[in-house]
Coordinates of C-alpha atoms in Angstrom, one line a residue:
X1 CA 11.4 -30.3 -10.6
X2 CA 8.9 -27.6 -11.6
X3 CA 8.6 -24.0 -10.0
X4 CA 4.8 -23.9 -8.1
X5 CA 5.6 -19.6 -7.9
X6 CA 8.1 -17.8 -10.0
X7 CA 11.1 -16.3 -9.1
X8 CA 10.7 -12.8 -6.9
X9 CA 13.0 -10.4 -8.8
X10 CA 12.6 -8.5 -5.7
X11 CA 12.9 -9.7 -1.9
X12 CA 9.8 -7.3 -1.0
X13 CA 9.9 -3.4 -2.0
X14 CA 10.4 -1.2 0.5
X15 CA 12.0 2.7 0.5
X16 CA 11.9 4.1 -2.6
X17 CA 13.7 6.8 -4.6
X18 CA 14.7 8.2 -8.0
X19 CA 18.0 8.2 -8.9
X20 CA 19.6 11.3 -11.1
X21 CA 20.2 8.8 -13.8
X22 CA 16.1 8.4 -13.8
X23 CA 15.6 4.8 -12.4
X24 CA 14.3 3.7 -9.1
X25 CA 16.2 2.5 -6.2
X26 CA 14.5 0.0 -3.9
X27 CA 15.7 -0.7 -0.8
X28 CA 14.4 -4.6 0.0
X29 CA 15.0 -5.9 4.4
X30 CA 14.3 -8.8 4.4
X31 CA 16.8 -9.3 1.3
X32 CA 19.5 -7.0 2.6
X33 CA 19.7 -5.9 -1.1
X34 CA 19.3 -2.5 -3.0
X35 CA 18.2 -2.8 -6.8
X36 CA 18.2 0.0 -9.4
X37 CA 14.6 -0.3 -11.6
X38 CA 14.6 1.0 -15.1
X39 CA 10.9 1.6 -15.8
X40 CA 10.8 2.1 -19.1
X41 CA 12.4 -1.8 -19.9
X42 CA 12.2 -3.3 -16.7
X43 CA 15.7 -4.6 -16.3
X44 CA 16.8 -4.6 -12.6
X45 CA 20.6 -4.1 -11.4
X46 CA 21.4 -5.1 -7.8
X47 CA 23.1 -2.3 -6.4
X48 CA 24.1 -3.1 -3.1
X49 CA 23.9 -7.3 -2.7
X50 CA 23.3 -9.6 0.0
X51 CA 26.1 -9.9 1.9
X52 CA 27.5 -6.9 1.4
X53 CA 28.2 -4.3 3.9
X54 CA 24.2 -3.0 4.0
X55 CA 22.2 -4.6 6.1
X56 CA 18.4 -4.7 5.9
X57 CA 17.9 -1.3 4.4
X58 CA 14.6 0.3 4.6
X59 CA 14.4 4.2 3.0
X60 CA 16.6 5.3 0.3
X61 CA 17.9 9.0 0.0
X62 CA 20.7 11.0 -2.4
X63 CA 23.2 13.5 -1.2
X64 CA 24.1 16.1 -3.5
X65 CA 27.3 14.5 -4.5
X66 CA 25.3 11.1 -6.0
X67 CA 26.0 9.1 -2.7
X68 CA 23.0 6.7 -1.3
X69 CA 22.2 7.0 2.0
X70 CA 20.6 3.3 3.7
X71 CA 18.9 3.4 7.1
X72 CA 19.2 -0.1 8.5
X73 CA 16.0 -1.1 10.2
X74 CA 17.2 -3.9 11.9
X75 CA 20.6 -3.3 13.3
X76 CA 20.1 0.7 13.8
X77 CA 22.2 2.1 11.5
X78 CA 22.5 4.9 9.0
X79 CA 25.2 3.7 6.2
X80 CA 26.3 5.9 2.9
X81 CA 27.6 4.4 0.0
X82 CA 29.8 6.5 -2.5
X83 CA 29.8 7.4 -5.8
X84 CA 33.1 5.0 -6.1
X85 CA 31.4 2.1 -4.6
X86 CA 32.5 1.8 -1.1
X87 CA 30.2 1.8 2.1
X88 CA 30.5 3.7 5.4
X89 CA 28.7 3.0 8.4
X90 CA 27.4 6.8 9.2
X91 CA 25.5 6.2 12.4
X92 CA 25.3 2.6 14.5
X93 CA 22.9 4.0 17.7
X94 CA 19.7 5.1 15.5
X95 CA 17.5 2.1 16.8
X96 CA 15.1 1.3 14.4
X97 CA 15.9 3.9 11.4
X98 CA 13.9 4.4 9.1
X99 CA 12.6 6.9 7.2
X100 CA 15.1 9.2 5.7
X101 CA 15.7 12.3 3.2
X102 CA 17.7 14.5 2.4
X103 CA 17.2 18.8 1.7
X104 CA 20.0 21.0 0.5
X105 CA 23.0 18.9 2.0
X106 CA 21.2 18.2 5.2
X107 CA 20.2 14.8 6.2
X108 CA 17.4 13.6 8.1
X109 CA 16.1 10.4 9.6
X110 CA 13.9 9.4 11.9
X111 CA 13.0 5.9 14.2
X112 CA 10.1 3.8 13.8
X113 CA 9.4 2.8 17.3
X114 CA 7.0 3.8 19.9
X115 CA 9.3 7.1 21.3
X116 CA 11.1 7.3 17.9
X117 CA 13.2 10.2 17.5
X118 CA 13.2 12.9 14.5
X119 CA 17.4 13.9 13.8
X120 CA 19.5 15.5 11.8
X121 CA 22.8 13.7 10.9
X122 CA 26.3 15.1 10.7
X123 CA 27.2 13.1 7.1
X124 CA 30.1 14.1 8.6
X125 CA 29.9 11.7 11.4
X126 CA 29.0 14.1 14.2
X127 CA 26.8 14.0 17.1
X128 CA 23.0 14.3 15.9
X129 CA 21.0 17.0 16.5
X130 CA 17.4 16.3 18.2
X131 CA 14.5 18.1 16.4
X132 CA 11.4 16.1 18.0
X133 CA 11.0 12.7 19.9
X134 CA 8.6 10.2 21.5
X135 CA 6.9 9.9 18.0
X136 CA 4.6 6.9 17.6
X137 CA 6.5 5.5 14.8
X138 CA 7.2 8.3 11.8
X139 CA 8.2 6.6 8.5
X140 CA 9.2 7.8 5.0
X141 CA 9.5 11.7 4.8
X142 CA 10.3 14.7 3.0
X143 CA 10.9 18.4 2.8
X144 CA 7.8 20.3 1.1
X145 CA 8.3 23.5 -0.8
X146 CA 7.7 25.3 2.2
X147 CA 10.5 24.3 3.3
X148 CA 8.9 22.5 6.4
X149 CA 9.8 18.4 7.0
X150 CA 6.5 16.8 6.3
X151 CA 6.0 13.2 8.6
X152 CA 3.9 10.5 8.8
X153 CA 3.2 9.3 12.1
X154 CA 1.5 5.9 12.2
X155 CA 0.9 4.7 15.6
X156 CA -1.6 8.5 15.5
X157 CA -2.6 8.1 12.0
X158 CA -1.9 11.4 11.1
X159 CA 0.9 13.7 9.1
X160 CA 2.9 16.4 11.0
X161 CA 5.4 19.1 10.0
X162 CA 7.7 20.8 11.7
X163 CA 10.3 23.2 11.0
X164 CA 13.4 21.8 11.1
X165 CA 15.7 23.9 12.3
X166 CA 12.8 23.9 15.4
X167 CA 10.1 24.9 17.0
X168 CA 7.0 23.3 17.5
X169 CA 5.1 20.5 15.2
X170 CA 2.0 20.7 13.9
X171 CA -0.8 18.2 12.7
X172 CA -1.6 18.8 9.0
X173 CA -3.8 15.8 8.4
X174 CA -5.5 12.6 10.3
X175 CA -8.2 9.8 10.4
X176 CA -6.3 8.3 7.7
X177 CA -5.2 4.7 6.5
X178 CA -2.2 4.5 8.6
X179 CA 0.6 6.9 6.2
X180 CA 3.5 4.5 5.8
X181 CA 5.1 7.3 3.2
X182 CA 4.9 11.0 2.0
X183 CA 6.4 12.7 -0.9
X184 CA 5.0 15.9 -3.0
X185 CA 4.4 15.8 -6.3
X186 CA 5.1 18.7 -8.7
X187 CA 2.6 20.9 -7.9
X188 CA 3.7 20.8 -3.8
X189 CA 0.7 18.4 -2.8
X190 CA 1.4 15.3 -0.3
X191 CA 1.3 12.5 -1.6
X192 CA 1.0 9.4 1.1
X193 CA 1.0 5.7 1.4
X194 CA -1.8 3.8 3.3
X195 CA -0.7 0.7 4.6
X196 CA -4.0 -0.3 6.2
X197 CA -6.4 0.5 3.6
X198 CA -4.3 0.3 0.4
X199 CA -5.1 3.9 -0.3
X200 CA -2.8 6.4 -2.4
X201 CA -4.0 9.8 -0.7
X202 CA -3.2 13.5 -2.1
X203 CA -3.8 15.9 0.2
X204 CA -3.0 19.8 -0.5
X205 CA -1.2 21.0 2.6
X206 CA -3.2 24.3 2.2
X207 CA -6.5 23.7 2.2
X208 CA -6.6 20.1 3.7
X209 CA -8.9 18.3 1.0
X210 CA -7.9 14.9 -0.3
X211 CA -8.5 12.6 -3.2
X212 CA -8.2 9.1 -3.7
X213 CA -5.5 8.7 -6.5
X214 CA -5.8 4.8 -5.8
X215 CA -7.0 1.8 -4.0
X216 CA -4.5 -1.5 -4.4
X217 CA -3.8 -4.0 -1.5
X218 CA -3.4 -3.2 2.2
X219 CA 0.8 -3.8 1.6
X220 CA 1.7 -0.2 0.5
X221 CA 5.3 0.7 1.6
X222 CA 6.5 3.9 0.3
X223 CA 6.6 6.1 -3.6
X224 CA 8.6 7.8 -5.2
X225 CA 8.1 10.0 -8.4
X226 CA 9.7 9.8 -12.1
X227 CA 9.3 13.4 -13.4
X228 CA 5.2 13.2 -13.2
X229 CA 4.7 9.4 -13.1
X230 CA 3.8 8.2 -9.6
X231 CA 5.1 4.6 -8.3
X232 CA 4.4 2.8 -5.2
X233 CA 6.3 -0.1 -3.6
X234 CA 4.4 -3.4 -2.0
X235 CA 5.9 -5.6 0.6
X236 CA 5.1 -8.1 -2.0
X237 CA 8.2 -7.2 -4.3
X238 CA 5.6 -5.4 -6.8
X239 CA 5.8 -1.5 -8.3
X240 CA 3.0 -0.4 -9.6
X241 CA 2.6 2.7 -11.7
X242 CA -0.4 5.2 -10.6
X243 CA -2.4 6.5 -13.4
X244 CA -5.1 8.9 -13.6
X245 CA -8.5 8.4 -12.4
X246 CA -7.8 5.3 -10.1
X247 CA -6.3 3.3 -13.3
X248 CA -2.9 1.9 -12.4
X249 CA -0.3 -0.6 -14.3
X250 CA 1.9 -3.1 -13.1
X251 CA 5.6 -1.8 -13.2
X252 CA 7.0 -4.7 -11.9
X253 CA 5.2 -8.1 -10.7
X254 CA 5.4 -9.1 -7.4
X255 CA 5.9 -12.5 -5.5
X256 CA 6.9 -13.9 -2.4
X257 CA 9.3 -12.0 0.3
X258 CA 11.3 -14.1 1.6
X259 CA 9.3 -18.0 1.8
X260 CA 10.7 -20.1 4.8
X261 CA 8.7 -22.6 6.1
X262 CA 5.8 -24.7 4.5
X263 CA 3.2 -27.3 5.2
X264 CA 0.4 -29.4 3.5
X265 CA -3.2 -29.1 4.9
X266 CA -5.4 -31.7 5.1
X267 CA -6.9 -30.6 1.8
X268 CA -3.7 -30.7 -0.1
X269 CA -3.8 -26.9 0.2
X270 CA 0.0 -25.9 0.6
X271 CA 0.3 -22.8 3.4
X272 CA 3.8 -20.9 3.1
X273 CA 5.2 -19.0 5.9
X274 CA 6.3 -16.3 4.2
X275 CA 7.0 -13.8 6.7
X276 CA 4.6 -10.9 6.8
X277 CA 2.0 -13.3 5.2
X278 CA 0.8 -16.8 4.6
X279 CA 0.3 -17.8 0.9
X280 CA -1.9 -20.4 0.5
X281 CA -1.4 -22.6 -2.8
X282 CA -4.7 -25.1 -3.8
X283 CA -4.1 -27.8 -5.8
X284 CA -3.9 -27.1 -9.7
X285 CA -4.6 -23.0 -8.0
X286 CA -2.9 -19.9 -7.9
X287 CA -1.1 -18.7 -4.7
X288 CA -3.3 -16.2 -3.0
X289 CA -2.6 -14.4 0.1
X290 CA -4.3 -15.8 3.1
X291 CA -3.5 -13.3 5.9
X292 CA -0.9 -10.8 6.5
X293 CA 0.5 -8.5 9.0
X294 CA -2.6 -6.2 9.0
X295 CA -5.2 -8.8 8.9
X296 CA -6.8 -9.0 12.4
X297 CA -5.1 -12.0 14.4
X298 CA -2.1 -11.9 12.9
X299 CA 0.2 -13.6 15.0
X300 CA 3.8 -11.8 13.6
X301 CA 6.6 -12.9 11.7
X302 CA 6.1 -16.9 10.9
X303 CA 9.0 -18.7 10.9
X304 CA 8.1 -22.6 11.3
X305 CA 4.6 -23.6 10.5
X306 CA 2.8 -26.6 10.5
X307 CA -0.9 -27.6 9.8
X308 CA -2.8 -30.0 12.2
X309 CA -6.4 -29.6 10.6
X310 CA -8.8 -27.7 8.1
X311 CA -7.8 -24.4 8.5
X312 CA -5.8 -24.5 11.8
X313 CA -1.7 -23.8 11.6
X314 CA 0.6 -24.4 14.6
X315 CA 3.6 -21.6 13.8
X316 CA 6.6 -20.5 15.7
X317 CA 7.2 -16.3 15.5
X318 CA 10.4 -14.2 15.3
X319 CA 8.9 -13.1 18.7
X320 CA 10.1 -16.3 20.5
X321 CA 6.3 -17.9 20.0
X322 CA 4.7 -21.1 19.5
X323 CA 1.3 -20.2 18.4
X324 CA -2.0 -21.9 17.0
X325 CA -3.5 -20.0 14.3
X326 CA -6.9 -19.9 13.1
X327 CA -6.9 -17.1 9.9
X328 CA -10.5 -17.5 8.9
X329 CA -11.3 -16.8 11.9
X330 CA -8.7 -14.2 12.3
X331 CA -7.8 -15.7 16.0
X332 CA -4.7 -16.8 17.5
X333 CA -3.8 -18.3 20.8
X334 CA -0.5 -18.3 22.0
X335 CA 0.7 -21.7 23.3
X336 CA 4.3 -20.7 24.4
X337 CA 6.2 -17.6 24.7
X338 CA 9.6 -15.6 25.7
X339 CA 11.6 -18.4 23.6
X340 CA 15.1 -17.5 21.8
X341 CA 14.8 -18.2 18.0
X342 CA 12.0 -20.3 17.4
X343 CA 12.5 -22.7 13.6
X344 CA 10.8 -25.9 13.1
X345 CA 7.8 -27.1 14.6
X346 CA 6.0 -30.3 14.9
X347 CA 2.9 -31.9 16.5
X348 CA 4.7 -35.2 18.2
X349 CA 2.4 -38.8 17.9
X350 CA 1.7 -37.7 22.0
X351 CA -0.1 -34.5 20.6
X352 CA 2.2 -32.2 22.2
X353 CA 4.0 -29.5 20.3
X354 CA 7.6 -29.6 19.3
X355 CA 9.9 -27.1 17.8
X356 CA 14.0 -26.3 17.8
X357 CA 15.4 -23.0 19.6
X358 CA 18.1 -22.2 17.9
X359 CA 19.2 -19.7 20.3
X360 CA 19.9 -21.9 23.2
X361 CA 20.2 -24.7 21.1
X362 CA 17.1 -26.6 22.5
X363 CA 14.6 -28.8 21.7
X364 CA 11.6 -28.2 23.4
X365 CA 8.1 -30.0 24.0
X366 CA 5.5 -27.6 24.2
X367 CA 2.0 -29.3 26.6
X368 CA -1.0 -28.2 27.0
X369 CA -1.0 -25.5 29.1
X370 CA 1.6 -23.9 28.1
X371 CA 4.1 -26.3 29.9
X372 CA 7.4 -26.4 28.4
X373 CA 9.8 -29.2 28.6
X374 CA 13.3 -29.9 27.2
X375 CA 13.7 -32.7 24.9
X376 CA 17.6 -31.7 24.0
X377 CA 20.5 -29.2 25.2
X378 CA 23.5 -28.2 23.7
X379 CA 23.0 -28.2 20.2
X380 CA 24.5 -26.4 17.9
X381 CA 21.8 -24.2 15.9
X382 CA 19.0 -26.8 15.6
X383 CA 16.1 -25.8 12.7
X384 CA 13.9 -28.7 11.5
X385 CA 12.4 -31.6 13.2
X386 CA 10.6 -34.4 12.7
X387 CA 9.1 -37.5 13.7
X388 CA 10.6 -40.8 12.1
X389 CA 8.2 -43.6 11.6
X390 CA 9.1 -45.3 15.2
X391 CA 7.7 -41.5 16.9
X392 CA 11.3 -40.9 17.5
X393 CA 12.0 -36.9 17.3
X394 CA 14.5 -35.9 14.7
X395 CA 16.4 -32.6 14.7
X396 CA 18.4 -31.0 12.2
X397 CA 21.5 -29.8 13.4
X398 CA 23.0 -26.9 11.5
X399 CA 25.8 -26.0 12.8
X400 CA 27.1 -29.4 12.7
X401 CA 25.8 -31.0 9.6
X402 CA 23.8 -33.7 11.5
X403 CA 20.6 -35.0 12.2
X404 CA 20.3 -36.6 15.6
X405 CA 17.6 -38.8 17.0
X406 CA 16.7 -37.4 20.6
X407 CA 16.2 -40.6 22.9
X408 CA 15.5 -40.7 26.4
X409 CA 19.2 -40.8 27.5
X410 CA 20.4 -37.8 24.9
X411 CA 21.2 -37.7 21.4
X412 CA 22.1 -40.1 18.4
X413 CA 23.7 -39.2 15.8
X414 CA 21.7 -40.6 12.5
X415 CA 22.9 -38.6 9.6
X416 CA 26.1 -36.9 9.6
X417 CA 28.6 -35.2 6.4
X418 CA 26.0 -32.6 5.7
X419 CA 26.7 -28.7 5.6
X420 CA 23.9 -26.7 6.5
X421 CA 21.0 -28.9 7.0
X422 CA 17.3 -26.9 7.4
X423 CA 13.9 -28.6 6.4
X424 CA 13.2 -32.3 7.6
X425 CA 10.7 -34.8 6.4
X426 CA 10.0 -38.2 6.9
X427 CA 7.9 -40.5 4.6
X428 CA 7.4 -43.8 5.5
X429 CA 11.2 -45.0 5.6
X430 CA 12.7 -42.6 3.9
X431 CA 13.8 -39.1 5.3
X432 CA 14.3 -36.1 3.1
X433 CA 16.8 -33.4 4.1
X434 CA 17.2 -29.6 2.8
X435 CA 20.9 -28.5 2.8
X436 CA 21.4 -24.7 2.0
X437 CA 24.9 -25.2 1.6
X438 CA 24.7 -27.6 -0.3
X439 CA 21.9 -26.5 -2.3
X440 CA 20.6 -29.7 -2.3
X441 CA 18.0 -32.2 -1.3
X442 CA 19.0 -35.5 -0.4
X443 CA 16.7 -39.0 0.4
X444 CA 18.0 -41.0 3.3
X445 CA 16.9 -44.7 3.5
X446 CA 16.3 -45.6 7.3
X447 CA 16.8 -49.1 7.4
X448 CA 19.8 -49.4 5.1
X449 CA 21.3 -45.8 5.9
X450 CA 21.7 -45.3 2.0
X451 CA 21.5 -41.6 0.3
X452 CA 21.1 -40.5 -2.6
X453 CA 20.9 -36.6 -4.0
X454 CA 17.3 -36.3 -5.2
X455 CA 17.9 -32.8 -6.8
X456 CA 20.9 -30.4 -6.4
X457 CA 22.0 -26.9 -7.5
X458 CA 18.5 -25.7 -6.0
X459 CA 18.3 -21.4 -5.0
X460 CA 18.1 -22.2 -1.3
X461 CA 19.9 -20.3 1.1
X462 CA 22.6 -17.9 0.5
X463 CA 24.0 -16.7 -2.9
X464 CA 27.6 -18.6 -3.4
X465 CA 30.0 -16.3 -1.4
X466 CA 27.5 -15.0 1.1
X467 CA 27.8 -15.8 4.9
X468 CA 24.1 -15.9 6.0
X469 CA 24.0 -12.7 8.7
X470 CA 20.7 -12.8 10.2
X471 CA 18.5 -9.8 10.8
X472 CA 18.2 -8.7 14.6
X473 CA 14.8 -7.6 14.1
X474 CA 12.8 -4.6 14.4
X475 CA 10.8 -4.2 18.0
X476 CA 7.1 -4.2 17.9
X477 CA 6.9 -5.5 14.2
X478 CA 9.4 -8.7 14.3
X479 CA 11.8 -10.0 16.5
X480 CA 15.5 -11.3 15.4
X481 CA 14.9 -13.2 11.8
X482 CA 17.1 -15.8 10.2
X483 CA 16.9 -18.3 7.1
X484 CA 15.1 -21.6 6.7
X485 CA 14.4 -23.8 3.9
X486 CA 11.6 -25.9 4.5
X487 CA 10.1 -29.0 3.3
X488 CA 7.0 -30.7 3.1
X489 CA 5.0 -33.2 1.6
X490 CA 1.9 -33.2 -0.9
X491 CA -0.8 -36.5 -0.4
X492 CA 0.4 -37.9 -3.8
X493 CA 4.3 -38.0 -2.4
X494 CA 5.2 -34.9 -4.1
X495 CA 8.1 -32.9 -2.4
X496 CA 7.4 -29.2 -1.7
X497 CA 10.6 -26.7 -0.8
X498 CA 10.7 -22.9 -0.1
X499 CA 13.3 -21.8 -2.2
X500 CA 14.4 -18.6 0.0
X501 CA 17.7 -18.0 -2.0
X502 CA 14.7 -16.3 -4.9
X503 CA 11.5 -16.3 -2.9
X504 CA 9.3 -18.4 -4.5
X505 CA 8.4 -22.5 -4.2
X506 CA 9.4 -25.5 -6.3
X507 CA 7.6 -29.0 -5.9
X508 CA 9.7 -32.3 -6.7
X509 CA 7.7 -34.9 -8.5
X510 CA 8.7 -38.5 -8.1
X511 CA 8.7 -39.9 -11.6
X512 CA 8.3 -44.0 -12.3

């Protein structure tokens, strides 16, 4: 076993924000983790962990009294941890919250959805209090030293202000890069975030002009400021440190987000699904990303991928989509839609498209046309498939432990004693399952029924401890999102898994 990616020390960077004690708190979704960042040695301490009782947070923000504040993206909450440790759940009906700060005891947050709301929140527990709504979704915000809340609105492109205890907004700057963020520095200058462009803007709220402090990748996500040194978070899992005149320095590498499925091109390029972006991996190469969410033709949150020729993928979405996708030409074409929970997918012998719905615990064949038929019912969380060596369609049944063999009358149980079963691949005679509860990959021999464990003690799936809770997703950018450990095969035999319980991929080499 070697590791084709390192280790992600971070499940993406998101929010941002620095702590009294002077380290940086980054709030990772897709992890459902908060870490602390020292930036002077680099160590990281996980704050809040997966599976504990933050889900998904986005933006970061300190009361006066040292407790974090979390907005929860995904399940629409506002949560506050303690000084002592212990969580609250503040607010459970702020759909989509997101960005969040707080000014002299008073806490604000706002939604990132198309008629997001601007509130303040009782940290009391109290109704809110409306200060603005149908915003095109605001993000990360903060109170300048005019004591106005500054907001960045991105579905306008522009940054507003308004006072908060009311009255009404007004546009301080547009025709930008898409603002994902804004802070102030110490001299009481924005400083903003471009998510499009990659840009790290000042503007002076006074006299409007702007300069370019730097230009990294289009994956910005928010800053946050360490006396007068400047960091940004990428959706990558990197922090980099803004210098002066454009220079910058890497605070902390990045890596993947959170890698689910994968799949061998006819070139023996490997493609990762890896949620915001594909990652593409040549042989004896370096992982480069090959399209992400703001590349033109982006098709949304990939899930299950599959390639069927030279730069052509067939993916299922968190959106409930099976889609072909073309990224150098930066098309996609939607082959199926309004589906529940979309995993695996497969191209069966026939040509038609296959994948397994976890959310109705289906099967389905996917024809041209967009005709969908049902191969299986009733099963209980299906995520891989496969085709055995007879064109048979195999399914991996999660919440059983199986894999089943769909035949024309039902269902055959072929494998059976496993946990969590995600990936399948078949091999000639042999069929290769991931188990995340296991943490293992094990070879089946189709003739004689024989396994074996081909490697074990792997970081797939969740942390020992940890009930998987999946993410209900955030409308617009991704729909509900759960975990998947895929599999897949390199021309020389060589097994390829996304190791999702540390975001990155290792490659199993059959040895004589």
């Amino acid at each position: 076993m070697e590791r084709l990616t390192g280790p992600s020390r971070l499940f993406g960077a998101n929010g941002l924000r620095t702590g009294a004690d002077g380290r940086v708190y980054v709030a990772q979704v897709t992890g459902s983790q908060i870490s602390a960042l020292d930036i002077e040695t680099g160590a990281l301490e996980v704050v809040s962990a997966r599976g504990c009782d933050i889900v998904a947070p986005d933006d970061l923000a300190f009361g006066p009294s040292g407790e974090l504040y979390a907005t929860e993206v995904m399940d629409g909450r506002v949560s506050v941890r303690g000084a002592d440790g212990r969580t609250r759940v503040l607010r459970d009906d702020v759909p989509c919250a997101n960005g969040i700060t707080v000014h002299r005891g008073r806490l604000f947050v706002n939604e990132c959805r198309r008629d997001g709301r601007l509130l303040e929140l009782d940290p009391n527990g109290g109704a809110p209090r409306v200060i603005l709504e149908n915003l095109a979704l605001p993000n990360a915000m903060e109170v300048g030293p005019d004591g106005l809340l500054y907001y960045p609105v991105m579905g306008t492109n522009d940054i507003w202000r308004v006072d908060p205890d009311g009255g009404a907004p007004e546009r301080v700057a547009g025709d930008l890069g898409v603002p994902d963020s804004v802070k102030f520095d110490a001299r009481g200058r924005i400083v903003s975030t471009q998510i499009m462009t990659g840009e790290v803007l000042r503007i002076d709220p006074r006299s409007g002009e702007r300069t370019v402090l730097a230009r990294l990748s289009p994956d910005l996500d928010n800053l946050t400021f360490v006396g007068d040194q400047l960091f940004v978070s990428h959706l990558t899992g990197r922090i980099t440190e803004v210098l002066e005149d454009g220079r910058t320095r890497s605070t902390l590498p990045g890596g993947l987000n959170w890698p689910l499925d994968l799949t061998v091109g006819p070139d023996g390029s490997l493609y990762v699904a890896d949620g915001m972006s594909v990652q593409v991996i040549p042989p004896g190469g370096e992982p480069r990303t090959l399209a992400r969410r703001s590349t033109p033709g982006y098709p949304g949150y990939l899930r299950g991928m599959t390639a069927v020729a030279a730069g052509e993928l067939i993916a299922t979405t968190s959106f409930g989509e099976v889609v072909r996708y073309l990224p150098g030409e930066h098309r996609s074409e939607v082959l199926a839609e309004g589906l529940d929970q979309l995993y695996g997918v497969e191209v069966a012998p026939s040509g038609a498209v296959v994948t397994a719905e976890l959310g109705t615990g289906r099967v389905l064949s996917v024809r041209p046309g967009g005709r969908v038929e049902e191969l299986a019912t009733g099963l209980s969380e299906p995520r891989g498939v496969a085709f055995g060596p007879d064109g048979a369609c195999l399914v991996s049944e999660s919440g059983t432990g199986r894999i089943l063999s769909i035949t024309g009358s039902g269902t055959d149980t072929l494998v059976d004693g496993l946990r969590d079963p995600h990936g399948i691949l078949v091999r000639g005679r042999r069929l290769y399952v991931v188990d995340a509860a296991l943490k293992a990959v094990i070879g089946f021999d189709l003739d004689t029924g024989a396994r074996h464990v081909i490697a074990r003690d792997l970081p797939v799936g969740s942390p020992p401890g940890v009930t998987p809770r999946p993410l209900r997703g955030m409308p617009l950018f991704s729909g509900p999102q759960g975990p998947f450990a895929g599999i897949a095969a390199g021309p020389d035999g060589s097994l390829y898994l996304s190791a999702d319980g540390e975001g990155g991929v290792l490659v199993l080499r059959e040895t004589a």
